[in-house]
Short mmCIF file of C-alpha atoms in Angstrom, two decimals:
data_model
loop_
_atom_site.label_atom_id
_atom_site.label_comp_id
_atom_site.label_asym_id
_atom_site.label_seq_id
_atom_site.Cartn_x
_atom_site.Cartn_y
_atom_site.Cartn_z
CA MET A 72 22.40 -6.29 -18.40
CA SER A 73 25.93 -6.15 -17.00
CA ASN A 74 25.72 -2.83 -15.15
CA VAL A 75 23.06 -1.29 -12.89
CA ARG A 76 23.02 2.48 -13.27
CA ILE A 77 22.46 4.15 -9.89
CA GLY A 78 20.90 7.49 -9.03
CA MET A 79 21.30 8.36 -5.33
CA VAL A 80 19.35 10.92 -3.29
CA GLY A 81 21.39 11.84 -0.22
CA TYR A 82 25.11 12.36 0.26
CA LYS A 83 25.97 12.52 3.96
CA PHE A 84 26.37 9.66 6.46
CA MET A 85 24.48 6.98 4.53
CA GLY A 86 25.38 8.50 1.18
CA LYS A 87 29.05 7.93 1.91
CA ALA A 88 28.39 4.38 3.17
CA HIS A 89 26.39 3.46 0.07
CA SER A 90 28.89 5.07 -2.31
CA ASN A 91 31.71 3.09 -0.75
CA ALA A 92 29.70 -0.13 -1.12
CA TYR A 93 28.97 0.48 -4.80
CA ARG A 94 32.64 1.11 -5.53
CA ALA A 95 33.88 -1.90 -3.52
CA LEU A 96 31.38 -4.42 -4.89
CA PRO A 97 32.95 -5.13 -8.32
CA MET A 98 36.43 -5.49 -6.81
CA PHE A 99 35.46 -8.09 -4.21
CA PHE A 100 32.31 -9.62 -5.75
CA PRO A 101 32.97 -9.66 -9.52
CA ASP A 102 30.31 -12.34 -10.03
CA VAL A 103 27.39 -9.91 -9.62
CA LEU A 104 26.05 -7.05 -11.72
CA LYS A 105 28.29 -4.01 -11.49
CA PRO A 106 26.80 -0.88 -9.86
CA GLU A 107 27.47 2.21 -11.93
CA PRO A 108 27.29 5.42 -9.81
CA LYS A 109 25.72 7.79 -12.35
CA VAL A 110 24.18 10.73 -10.52
CA ILE A 111 24.04 11.95 -6.93
CA CYS A 112 21.43 14.41 -5.64
CA GLY A 113 21.35 16.91 -2.79
CA ARG A 114 19.79 20.32 -2.13
CA ASP A 115 23.06 22.20 -1.51
CA PRO A 116 24.80 22.67 -4.91
CA GLN A 117 28.27 23.18 -3.48
CA ALA A 118 28.06 20.35 -0.95
CA VAL A 119 26.62 17.81 -3.38
CA GLU A 120 29.27 18.68 -5.98
CA GLN A 121 31.95 18.12 -3.37
CA ALA A 122 30.35 14.76 -2.51
CA ARG A 123 30.19 13.85 -6.21
CA ALA A 124 33.92 14.39 -6.61
CA GLN A 125 34.84 12.70 -3.34
CA PHE A 126 32.56 9.67 -3.69
CA GLY A 127 33.16 9.10 -7.41
CA TRP A 128 29.81 9.86 -9.05
CA GLU A 129 29.57 10.97 -12.69
CA SER A 130 27.29 13.96 -12.14
CA ALA A 131 25.31 15.84 -9.50
CA VAL A 132 21.84 17.43 -9.43
CA THR A 133 19.87 19.37 -6.84
CA ASP A 134 16.35 18.18 -7.72
CA TRP A 135 15.52 14.50 -7.21
CA ARG A 136 12.69 14.82 -9.74
CA ASP A 137 15.28 15.17 -12.49
CA LEU A 138 17.01 12.04 -11.25
CA VAL A 139 14.03 9.65 -11.04
CA SER A 140 12.84 10.44 -14.57
CA ARG A 141 16.19 9.94 -16.33
CA ASP A 142 16.44 7.18 -18.93
CA ASP A 143 19.99 6.33 -17.87
CA ILE A 144 19.01 5.35 -14.30
CA ASP A 145 17.98 1.78 -13.38
CA LEU A 146 17.91 2.02 -9.57
CA VAL A 147 17.13 4.91 -7.21
CA ASP A 148 18.94 4.84 -3.86
CA ILE A 149 17.10 6.88 -1.19
CA ASN A 150 19.08 7.86 1.90
CA ALA A 151 17.71 11.37 2.41
CA PRO A 152 15.95 12.22 5.72
CA SER A 153 12.94 10.05 6.49
CA ASP A 154 10.29 12.62 5.59
CA ALA A 155 11.45 12.54 1.95
CA HIS A 156 11.36 8.76 1.46
CA LYS A 157 7.74 8.35 0.42
CA GLU A 158 7.54 11.05 -2.24
CA ILE A 159 10.80 10.01 -3.89
CA ALA A 160 9.92 6.31 -3.79
CA LEU A 161 6.48 6.82 -5.32
CA ALA A 162 7.99 8.85 -8.16
CA ALA A 163 10.75 6.30 -8.72
CA ALA A 164 8.23 3.45 -8.86
CA ALA A 165 6.03 5.41 -11.29
CA ASN A 166 9.09 5.74 -13.53
CA GLY A 167 9.82 2.00 -13.35
CA LYS A 168 13.03 2.31 -11.32
CA HIS A 169 14.21 -0.29 -8.83
CA ILE A 170 14.47 1.19 -5.32
CA PHE A 171 16.85 0.85 -2.42
CA CYS A 172 15.51 2.85 0.55
CA GLU A 173 17.13 3.37 3.92
CA LYS A 174 15.13 2.58 7.03
CA PRO A 175 12.73 3.58 8.39
CA LEU A 176 10.79 3.08 5.20
CA ALA A 177 8.56 6.10 5.92
CA LEU A 178 7.31 8.32 8.71
CA ASP A 179 4.36 6.06 9.51
CA LEU A 180 2.68 2.77 8.67
CA LYS A 181 0.19 4.28 6.22
CA ASP A 182 2.95 5.79 4.10
CA SER A 183 5.01 2.59 4.31
CA LYS A 184 2.10 0.55 2.97
CA GLU A 185 1.58 3.05 0.16
CA MET A 186 5.22 2.70 -0.85
CA LEU A 187 4.97 -1.10 -0.85
CA GLU A 188 1.77 -1.04 -2.93
CA ALA A 189 3.35 1.34 -5.47
CA ALA A 190 6.46 -0.84 -5.78
CA GLU A 191 4.40 -4.01 -6.23
CA LYS A 192 2.14 -2.36 -8.79
CA ALA A 193 5.18 -1.16 -10.77
CA GLY A 194 6.74 -4.63 -10.70
CA ILE A 195 10.11 -3.27 -9.58
CA LYS A 196 12.71 -4.67 -7.20
CA HIS A 197 12.63 -2.98 -3.79
CA MET A 198 14.94 -3.24 -0.78
CA VAL A 199 15.07 -1.59 2.66
CA GLY A 200 18.36 -0.82 4.41
CA PHE A 201 18.67 -3.11 7.41
CA ASN A 202 22.41 -3.56 7.00
CA TYR A 203 23.10 -5.37 10.28
CA ARG A 204 21.55 -8.54 8.84
CA PHE A 205 24.59 -8.72 6.58
CA ALA A 206 27.28 -8.98 9.26
CA PRO A 207 28.81 -12.48 8.95
CA ALA A 208 28.33 -13.05 12.71
CA VAL A 209 24.60 -12.34 12.36
CA GLN A 210 24.45 -14.67 9.37
CA LEU A 211 26.04 -17.39 11.53
CA ALA A 212 23.50 -16.73 14.29
CA LYS A 213 20.72 -17.17 11.73
CA LYS A 214 22.26 -20.45 10.59
CA LEU A 215 22.52 -21.82 14.13
CA VAL A 216 18.89 -20.93 14.91
CA SER A 217 17.51 -22.19 11.58
CA GLU A 218 19.36 -25.51 11.87
CA GLY A 219 18.00 -26.03 15.40
CA ARG A 220 21.45 -26.10 16.95
CA ILE A 221 20.36 -24.06 19.98
CA GLY A 222 17.02 -25.85 20.12
CA LYS A 223 13.70 -24.20 20.83
CA VAL A 224 14.09 -20.45 21.36
CA TYR A 225 12.86 -19.20 24.73
CA HIS A 226 14.29 -15.68 25.02
CA TYR A 227 15.40 -12.88 22.72
CA ARG A 228 16.81 -9.72 24.29
CA ALA A 229 18.16 -6.79 22.33
CA TRP A 230 19.63 -3.42 23.16
CA PHE A 231 20.94 -0.59 21.00
CA LEU A 232 22.70 1.95 23.18
CA GLN A 233 24.29 5.26 22.17
CA ASP A 234 25.29 8.45 23.97
CA TRP A 235 25.79 11.04 21.23
CA ILE A 236 23.13 13.48 22.50
CA ILE A 237 23.69 13.07 26.23
CA ASP A 238 25.05 16.65 26.36
CA GLU A 239 21.98 18.81 26.99
CA GLN A 240 23.54 21.59 24.89
CA PHE A 241 23.82 19.36 21.82
CA PRO A 242 21.83 21.10 19.04
CA LEU A 243 18.36 20.18 17.83
CA VAL A 244 19.34 18.12 14.77
CA TRP A 245 16.71 16.78 12.37
CA ARG A 246 16.78 13.35 13.99
CA LEU A 247 15.19 14.96 17.07
CA GLN A 248 12.24 16.38 15.13
CA LYS A 249 9.29 14.06 14.65
CA GLU A 250 8.03 15.75 11.48
CA ILE A 251 11.33 14.91 9.74
CA ALA A 252 12.59 11.75 11.46
CA GLY A 253 9.25 10.18 12.39
CA SER A 254 10.64 8.85 15.66
CA GLY A 255 13.68 9.10 17.93
CA SER A 256 15.72 6.24 19.33
CA HIS A 257 12.71 3.95 18.82
CA GLY A 258 12.51 4.30 15.04
CA ASP A 259 16.21 4.92 14.47
CA LEU A 260 17.84 2.32 16.73
CA GLY A 261 14.92 0.15 17.80
CA ALA A 262 14.01 -0.51 14.17
CA HIS A 263 17.29 -2.38 13.72
CA CYS A 264 16.63 -4.43 16.85
CA ILE A 265 13.14 -5.29 15.64
CA ASP A 266 14.33 -6.32 12.19
CA LEU A 267 17.07 -8.56 13.58
CA ALA A 268 14.56 -10.18 15.92
CA ARG A 269 12.15 -10.91 13.07
CA TYR A 270 15.02 -12.25 10.96
CA LEU A 271 16.43 -14.49 13.69
CA VAL A 272 13.41 -15.58 15.74
CA GLY A 273 10.18 -14.84 13.86
CA GLU A 274 7.09 -12.67 13.91
CA PHE A 275 5.91 -10.62 16.88
CA LYS A 276 2.51 -11.33 18.47
CA GLU A 277 2.02 -8.50 20.98
CA VAL A 278 4.00 -5.71 22.67
CA ILE A 279 3.98 -3.39 25.66
CA GLY A 280 6.36 -0.47 26.12
CA MET A 281 7.44 2.77 27.73
CA SER A 282 9.46 5.77 26.58
CA GLU A 283 10.93 9.05 27.78
CA THR A 284 12.28 12.31 26.40
CA PHE A 285 14.89 13.38 28.95
CA VAL A 286 15.83 16.72 27.38
CA LYS A 287 12.73 18.58 26.23
CA GLN A 288 14.41 21.52 24.45
CA ARG A 289 17.73 22.05 22.68
CA PRO A 290 19.55 24.92 20.94
CA LEU A 291 18.78 25.34 17.26
CA PRO A 292 21.75 24.24 15.10
CA SER A 293 23.79 26.47 12.83
CA GLU A 294 25.19 23.50 10.90
CA MET A 295 24.41 19.77 10.64
CA THR A 296 26.41 16.89 9.11
CA GLY A 297 25.46 13.28 9.71
CA LEU A 298 25.36 12.75 13.50
CA THR A 299 27.30 15.93 14.27
CA ALA A 300 26.15 19.53 14.55
CA LYS A 301 27.27 22.99 15.57
CA GLY A 302 25.35 25.49 17.61
CA SER A 303 25.63 28.18 20.24
CA LYS A 304 24.62 28.29 23.89
CA ASP A 305 22.88 31.56 23.10
CA ALA A 306 20.88 30.10 20.20
CA PRO A 307 17.09 29.99 20.46
CA LEU A 308 15.68 26.75 21.85
CA GLY A 309 13.46 24.33 19.95
CA ASP A 310 11.30 21.48 21.21
CA VAL A 311 12.53 17.89 21.03
CA THR A 312 9.53 16.03 19.63
CA VAL A 313 10.81 12.44 19.64
CA ASP A 314 11.75 9.90 22.29
CA ASP A 315 15.24 9.80 23.79
CA ALA A 316 14.72 6.22 25.00
CA THR A 317 12.14 3.49 24.41
CA LEU A 318 11.91 0.08 26.05
CA PHE A 319 9.39 -2.65 25.31
CA MET A 320 8.61 -6.32 25.79
CA THR A 321 7.08 -8.74 23.32
CA ARG A 322 5.66 -12.21 22.89
CA PHE A 323 6.64 -13.84 19.62
CA GLU A 324 4.20 -15.98 17.68
CA ASN A 325 6.35 -19.05 18.38
CA GLY A 326 6.04 -18.54 22.15
CA ALA A 327 9.42 -16.94 22.80
CA LEU A 328 9.66 -13.85 25.01
CA GLY A 329 11.57 -10.71 24.02
CA SER A 330 12.85 -7.50 25.58
CA PHE A 331 14.13 -4.44 23.70
CA GLU A 332 15.90 -1.23 24.71
CA ALA A 333 16.90 1.69 22.48
CA THR A 334 18.45 4.83 23.93
CA ARG A 335 20.76 7.71 23.07
CA PHE A 336 21.45 8.38 26.76
CA ALA A 337 23.70 5.46 27.72
CA ALA A 338 26.99 7.11 28.68
CA GLY A 339 30.01 5.23 27.35
CA HIS A 340 28.07 3.35 24.70
CA ARG A 341 28.98 4.63 21.24
CA CYS A 342 27.15 2.02 19.17
CA THR A 343 26.27 -0.99 21.31
CA ASN A 344 23.91 -2.93 19.07
CA SER A 345 23.58 -6.31 20.75
CA PHE A 346 21.33 -9.32 21.08
CA GLU A 347 21.24 -12.56 23.03
CA ILE A 348 19.18 -15.63 22.16
CA ASN A 349 18.55 -18.40 24.70
CA GLY A 350 17.33 -21.79 23.50
CA SER A 351 16.79 -25.28 24.90
CA LYS A 352 20.19 -26.46 23.61
CA GLY A 353 22.28 -23.33 23.85
CA SER A 354 22.66 -19.57 23.59
CA ILE A 355 24.05 -16.96 21.20
CA LYS A 356 25.43 -13.48 21.98
CA PHE A 357 26.37 -10.71 19.54
CA ASP A 358 27.71 -7.18 20.04
CA PHE A 359 28.20 -4.93 17.01
CA GLU A 360 31.17 -3.27 18.70
CA ARG A 361 32.84 -6.70 18.33
CA LEU A 362 31.53 -7.17 14.81
CA ASN A 363 33.72 -10.12 13.87
CA GLU A 364 32.79 -12.29 16.83
CA LEU A 365 29.83 -14.43 17.86
CA GLU A 366 29.63 -15.98 21.31
CA VAL A 367 27.98 -19.41 21.43
CA PHE A 368 27.15 -21.87 24.20
CA PHE A 369 25.95 -25.44 23.72
CA THR A 370 24.44 -27.53 26.52
CA GLU A 371 25.62 -30.72 24.78
CA ASP A 372 29.28 -29.84 25.43
CA HIS A 373 30.93 -31.91 28.15
CA GLU A 374 30.34 -30.35 31.54
CA ASP A 375 34.04 -29.79 32.21
CA VAL A 376 34.37 -27.53 29.12
CA GLN A 377 30.97 -25.90 29.08
CA GLY A 378 30.91 -22.11 28.69
CA PHE A 379 30.50 -19.41 26.11
CA ARG A 380 33.07 -19.70 23.33
CA ARG A 381 34.20 -16.92 21.01
CA VAL A 382 33.85 -17.71 17.32
CA LEU A 383 35.89 -15.45 15.05
CA VAL A 384 33.77 -15.28 11.89
CA THR A 385 36.59 -14.70 9.40
CA ASP A 386 36.93 -18.17 7.87
CA ALA A 387 35.81 -18.95 4.32
CA PRO A 388 32.75 -21.00 5.50
CA HIS A 389 31.31 -17.88 7.11
CA ALA A 390 28.98 -15.76 4.96
CA TYR A 391 30.73 -13.42 2.49
CA MET A 392 34.19 -13.97 4.01
CA ASP A 393 35.66 -15.88 1.06
CA ALA A 394 35.50 -12.60 -0.89
CA TRP A 395 37.58 -10.61 1.58
CA TRP A 396 40.85 -11.33 3.39
CA PRO A 397 42.77 -14.36 4.68
CA THR A 398 41.45 -16.10 7.81
CA GLY A 399 41.73 -13.95 10.92
CA HIS A 400 41.78 -10.66 9.00
CA THR A 401 38.70 -8.79 10.19
CA ILE A 402 36.18 -6.62 8.37
CA GLY A 403 34.23 -3.54 9.53
CA TYR A 404 30.96 -1.62 9.51
CA GLU A 405 31.30 -0.54 5.88
CA HIS A 406 31.37 -4.16 4.72
CA THR A 407 27.78 -4.74 5.86
CA PHE A 408 26.70 -2.22 3.21
CA THR A 409 28.76 -3.97 0.52
CA HIS A 410 27.04 -7.25 1.41
CA GLU A 411 23.68 -5.45 1.35
CA MET A 412 24.32 -4.13 -2.17
CA HIS A 413 25.50 -7.58 -3.20
CA GLU A 414 22.02 -8.88 -2.31
CA MET A 415 20.42 -6.04 -4.30
CA MET A 416 22.48 -6.75 -7.42
CA LYS A 417 21.95 -10.53 -7.18
CA ALA A 418 18.19 -10.03 -6.87
CA ILE A 419 18.06 -7.90 -10.00
CA GLU A 420 20.17 -10.42 -11.89
CA GLU A 421 18.08 -13.38 -10.70
CA ASP A 422 14.76 -11.55 -11.20
CA ARG A 423 13.59 -11.95 -7.59
CA GLN A 424 12.88 -9.63 -4.71
CA PRO A 425 15.86 -8.86 -2.50
CA VAL A 426 15.63 -9.54 1.22
CA PRO A 427 14.90 -7.51 3.29
CA ASN A 428 12.45 -5.58 1.12
CA PHE A 429 9.54 -3.18 1.57
CA VAL A 430 7.44 -5.99 3.10
CA ASP A 431 9.97 -6.15 5.93
CA GLY A 432 9.93 -2.35 6.18
CA VAL A 433 6.15 -2.39 6.61
CA LYS A 434 6.25 -5.16 9.22
CA CYS A 435 8.89 -3.26 11.17
CA GLN A 436 6.72 -0.14 11.06
CA GLU A 437 3.74 -2.14 12.34
CA ILE A 438 5.73 -3.14 15.40
CA LEU A 439 7.12 0.35 15.97
CA GLU A 440 3.64 1.84 15.91
CA ALA A 441 2.20 -0.97 18.04
CA VAL A 442 4.75 -0.03 20.71
CA ASP A 443 3.79 3.64 20.37
CA ARG A 444 0.12 2.75 20.79
CA SER A 445 0.96 0.61 23.81
CA ILE A 446 2.81 3.51 25.42
CA GLU A 447 -0.01 5.94 24.72
CA GLU A 448 -2.78 3.61 25.93
CA ARG A 449 -0.74 1.88 28.65
CA ARG A 450 -1.67 -1.67 27.59
CA TRP A 451 -0.55 -4.72 25.62
CA VAL A 452 -1.14 -4.21 21.89
CA SER A 453 -1.52 -7.04 19.40
CA ILE A 454 0.31 -6.72 16.09
CA GLU A 455 -2.93 -7.85 14.40
CA GLU A 456 -4.46 -4.53 15.44
CA MET A 457 -1.99 -2.73 13.19
CA GLU A 458 -2.50 -4.77 10.03
#
């Protein structure tokens, strides 16, 4: 096999990001299997045809069932709304297709486990879309923690702050409807925080949380695209059925303490996805809005020069950077998806499971639902209760 023939369900925000990654991969990473964008799928015939032409796909269909059963498709990419993930994934697995699925894996833990079981039974490769793992700065943070260079980890704090729905007249988009999205800021933003914490520090032991929906009703939209929408002040109102903000604390299995905050009501924060790790020998700080930087502090530095230092992660020794531009020339958000697809193609070529995969999607869902249970029952909840 030299090419991996892709069928993609979804064509908006994530569809564009994935399409760009597939097209960039062979130019910058010629050592891996080449993705071949064969067919793109969406319900709106005119819109999906426009996406096909713009994103560079060979053909377009309006029924994902046609896509998953085609003989000329090796991998099914699922980036449709969350309520569609399970049905498409089960059908793709039944047809022996590898699967890349955006997070959250499904609407709930039960469905996530069913997807994992189907993928394992089919013997296919499966990956879940936690793209922030693939930022070179995050890869460096992982290296520093794994090598013990900041010592024993004591604290992990994470926050993902946005403000795109702070206007109370912003329409009721699908991400604000539980039956479609599964969750609000918790499952959309908090899921990324949880995955990075598991990746960098380890497994969660127990959690306790709180949440709030600040705006209970919003105008129904007349048009939706990605994170934008159009509506009218005179439009009928619909109920917001997800959280606007969720905060929780955790104890990790290794004894570290963690705090997490996810909100869409932090004015001035467009996409502040950040974490800080404090250890016995030093600390690490990352902010996605400064994607190419990692701040590090080491206690072993001489006292007269101690302090956080900025590391620009654009040198060849940093993960993935030898494939891109000369030292000092930065990369962006879209590159995390290219690195993600690089992992998918390498895993197929090497006949192994990519990381992160559906196992990580299930573990993330366990933690999300443990927090939900904690909020509902107003108590600490052990992750073992969810398994």
